[in-house]
Coordinates of C-alpha atoms and ligand atoms in Angstrom, one line a residue:
X3 CA 3.8 -24.1 8.1
X4 CA 1.1 -22.0 6.5
X5 CA 1.8 -21.0 2.9
X6 CA 0.3 -18.0 1.1
X7 CA 1.1 -16.6 -2.4
X8 CA 1.7 -12.8 -2.4
X9 CA 0.3 -11.4 -5.6
X10 CA 2.8 -8.7 -6.3
X11 CA 5.9 -7.9 -8.4
X12 CA 6.9 -5.1 -5.9
X13 CA 9.9 -6.2 -3.8
X14 CA 9.3 -3.3 -1.4
X15 CA 5.8 -4.6 -0.6
X16 CA 7.3 -8.2 -0.1
X17 CA 9.9 -6.7 2.3
X18 CA 7.4 -4.8 4.3
X19 CA 5.0 -7.7 4.6
X20 CA 7.7 -10.2 5.5
X21 CA 9.1 -7.9 8.2
X22 CA 5.6 -7.3 9.6
X23 CA 4.9 -11.0 9.9
X24 CA 8.3 -11.4 11.6
X25 CA 7.7 -8.5 14.0
X26 CA 4.3 -10.0 14.9
X27 CA 5.8 -13.5 15.4
X28 CA 3.4 -14.8 12.8
X29 CA 4.7 -17.9 10.9
X30 CA 3.8 -18.0 7.3
X31 CA 5.8 -18.9 4.3
X32 CA 5.3 -16.2 1.6
X33 CA 5.5 -17.8 -1.9
X34 CA 6.2 -15.6 -4.9
X35 CA 4.0 -15.4 -7.9
X36 CA 5.7 -16.3 -11.2
X37 CA 7.0 -13.2 -13.0
X38 CA 6.2 -11.2 -15.0
X39 CA 3.0 -10.6 -13.0
X40 CA 1.0 -7.6 -14.3
X41 CA -2.7 -8.2 -14.3
X42 CA -4.8 -5.4 -15.7
X43 CA -6.1 -3.5 -12.7
X44 CA -9.4 -2.3 -14.1
X45 CA -11.4 -2.3 -10.9
X46 CA -13.3 0.7 -9.8
X47 CA -11.8 0.8 -6.3
X48 CA -8.9 -0.5 -4.2
X49 CA -10.8 -3.6 -3.0
X50 CA -11.7 -4.6 -6.5
X51 CA -8.2 -4.2 -7.7
X52 CA -6.7 -6.2 -4.8
X53 CA -9.3 -9.0 -5.7
X54 CA -8.2 -8.9 -9.4
X55 CA -4.5 -9.3 -8.5
X56 CA -5.2 -12.1 -5.8
X57 CA -7.5 -14.1 -8.1
X58 CA -5.0 -13.9 -10.9
X59 CA -2.2 -15.2 -8.8
X60 CA -4.4 -17.9 -7.2
X61 CA -5.4 -19.1 -10.7
X62 CA -1.8 -19.2 -11.8
X63 CA -0.5 -21.0 -8.7
X64 CA -3.4 -23.1 -7.8
X65 CA -3.0 -21.8 -4.2
X66 CA -4.6 -19.2 -2.0
X67 CA -3.2 -15.8 -2.8
X68 CA -3.4 -12.4 -1.3
X69 CA -2.8 -9.0 -2.9
X70 CA -2.4 -5.4 -1.6
X71 CA -3.7 -2.5 -3.6
X72 CA -2.6 0.8 -2.3
X73 CA -3.2 4.5 -3.4
X74 CA -2.6 8.0 -2.2
X75 CA -5.8 10.1 -1.9
X76 CA -5.5 13.9 -1.6
X77 CA -8.3 15.9 -0.2
X78 CA -8.0 19.1 -2.4
X79 CA -7.6 16.9 -5.5
X80 CA -10.9 15.1 -4.7
X81 CA -9.1 11.9 -3.9
X82 CA -6.7 11.8 -6.8
X83 CA -4.4 10.1 -7.7
X84 CA -6.4 7.4 -5.8
X85 CA -6.7 4.2 -7.7
X86 CA -4.6 5.8 -10.5
X87 CA -1.6 6.3 -8.1
X88 CA 0.6 3.7 -10.0
X89 CA -0.3 5.3 -13.5
X90 CA -0.1 9.0 -12.3
X91 CA 3.3 9.2 -14.1
X92 CA 5.8 6.7 -15.5
X93 CA 8.7 6.9 -13.0
X94 CA 8.6 7.2 -9.3
X95 CA 10.4 10.5 -9.1
X96 CA 8.1 12.0 -11.8
X97 CA 5.0 11.0 -9.8
X98 CA 6.4 12.9 -6.8
X99 CA 7.3 16.0 -8.8
X100 CA 3.9 16.0 -10.6
X101 CA 2.1 15.8 -7.3
X102 CA 4.2 18.6 -5.7
X103 CA 3.5 20.8 -8.8
X104 CA -0.3 20.2 -8.5
X105 CA -0.1 21.1 -4.9
X106 CA 2.0 24.2 -5.3
X107 CA -0.9 26.6 -4.7
X108 CA -1.8 25.1 -1.4
X109 CA 0.5 26.7 1.1
X110 CA -0.8 25.5 4.5
X111 CA -0.6 22.0 5.9
X112 CA -4.3 22.0 6.5
X113 CA -4.9 22.3 2.7
X114 CA -2.5 19.4 2.0
X115 CA -4.5 16.6 3.9
X116 CA -4.1 13.2 2.3
X117 CA -4.4 9.5 3.2
X118 CA -3.0 6.2 2.0
X119 CA -5.7 3.6 1.3
X120 CA -4.5 0.0 1.4
X121 CA -6.8 -3.0 0.5
X122 CA -5.8 -6.5 1.2
X123 CA -7.8 -9.4 -0.2
X124 CA -7.2 -13.2 0.1
X125 CA -8.7 -15.4 -2.7
X126 CA -8.8 -19.1 -3.3
X127 CA -8.2 -20.6 -6.8
X128 CA -12.0 -20.8 -7.3
X129 CA -12.2 -17.1 -6.9
X130 CA -13.8 -17.0 -3.5
X131 CA -12.9 -14.1 -1.3
X132 CA -11.7 -15.5 2.0
X133 CA -10.6 -12.1 3.6
X134 CA -10.9 -8.6 2.5
X135 CA -10.1 -5.3 4.4
X136 CA -9.3 -1.8 3.6
X137 CA -7.3 0.6 5.9
X138 CA -6.9 4.3 5.9
X139 CA -3.8 6.2 7.1
X140 CA -4.1 10.0 7.5
X141 CA -1.2 12.5 6.8
X142 CA -0.3 15.4 4.6
X143 CA 1.5 16.1 1.3
X144 CA 4.8 17.6 2.3
X145 CA 6.3 20.6 0.5
X146 CA 9.4 18.7 -0.6
X147 CA 10.6 15.2 -0.7
X148 CA 12.4 14.0 2.5
X149 CA 14.0 10.7 3.5
X150 CA 15.5 7.7 1.8
X151 CA 13.6 4.7 3.4
X152 CA 10.4 3.2 2.0
X153 CA 9.3 3.6 -1.7
X154 CA 6.7 5.2 -3.9
X155 CA 5.2 8.4 -2.4
X156 CA 6.7 7.9 1.0
X157 CA 9.1 10.9 0.6
X158 CA 6.2 13.4 0.4
X159 CA 3.9 11.8 2.8
X160 CA 4.2 13.8 6.1
X161 CA 3.1 12.2 9.4
X162 CA 2.5 14.8 12.0
X163 CA 2.9 12.6 15.1
X164 CA 6.5 12.0 14.1
X165 CA 7.2 15.3 12.4
X166 CA 8.7 13.2 9.6
X167 CA 7.8 11.8 6.2
X168 CA 7.2 8.1 5.9
X169 CA 10.6 7.9 4.0
X170 CA 12.3 9.3 7.1
X171 CA 11.0 6.3 9.2
X172 CA 12.8 3.1 9.1
X173 CA 11.0 -0.2 8.3
X174 CA 10.2 -1.0 11.9
X175 CA 8.7 2.5 12.5
X176 CA 6.7 2.5 9.2
X177 CA 5.5 -0.9 10.0
X178 CA 4.0 0.2 13.3
X179 CA 1.8 2.9 11.8
X180 CA 1.4 2.6 8.0
X181 CA -1.7 1.8 6.0
X182 CA -0.2 -1.5 5.0
X183 CA 0.5 -2.3 8.7
X184 CA -3.0 -1.4 9.7
X185 CA -4.4 -3.7 6.9
X186 CA -1.8 -6.4 7.9
X187 CA -2.9 -6.3 11.6
X188 CA -6.4 -7.1 10.5
X189 CA -5.2 -9.8 8.1
X190 CA -3.0 -11.5 10.7
X191 CA -5.8 -11.5 13.3
X192 CA -8.1 -13.1 10.7
X193 CA -5.5 -15.7 9.7
X194 CA -4.8 -16.6 13.4
X195 CA -8.5 -17.2 13.9
X196 CA -9.5 -18.8 10.7
X197 CA -6.6 -20.2 8.7
Ligands
IMP227 P1 0.0 -0.5 -6.2 O1 -0.7 -0.9 -4.9 O2 1.1 -1.5 -6.4 O3 -0.9 -0.4 -7.3 O4 0.7 0.9 -6.0 C1 0.1 2.1 -6.3 C2 1.1 3.2 -6.3 O5 1.3 3.6 -4.9 C3 2.4 2.9 -6.8 O6 2.9 4.1 -7.5 C4 3.2 2.6 -5.6 O7 4.6 3.0 -5.7 C5 2.6 3.5 -4.5 N1 2.6 2.9 -3.2 C6 2.1 1.7 -2.9 N2 2.4 1.4 -1.6 C7 3.0 2.5 -1.1 C8 3.6 2.9 0.2 O8 3.6 2.1 1.1 N3 4.1 4.1 0.3 C9 4.2 4.9 -0.8 N4 3.8 4.7 -2.0 C10 3.2 3.4 -2.1

């Protein structure tokens, strides 16, 4: 069976990725990276940061590793928090409250356009990029948090097609449409053809 190291310390990401592989009937053993795993994400964009994490994990394990770097980009905030989404505030709940506060003066949905960007990069232990892809998933910043599924900014990311936030969608629903699932679709297709 194929084996890939997933360069993350985020159990929510591991769960989503594993569920996606299962739902696509794609057989791969996901190996964890030794913890603590916290490489400095000092890239200037999502693709660079996903490369940094993947290469670090590939060096540590001596195996091919992939990483996911995700961020929430808000149109009226000129793309913020963007690559700083993880550092926007310390705790998850504080990030949500801070963003809702920044968005307070924007009263219409049209002014609250946002998207999740998700970069996935697969790197070998020599640092060679084998696969790299960035997806974009459009939505809006909701007026209040809703839902208990998912993680991170999901409770305030409103998806018009479902009239729900991402946190009101269960794992199967989120995994059919999300930024991560779009990037994983491309990743799985590449793995099937090349790996
Ligand atoms: P990173 O990709 O681990 O650097 O995550 C950046 C920030 O985005 C963190 O605050 C995460 O909690 C958040 N985040 C990552 N993926 C998702 C997602 O699928 N939904 C909502 N928030 C996310």
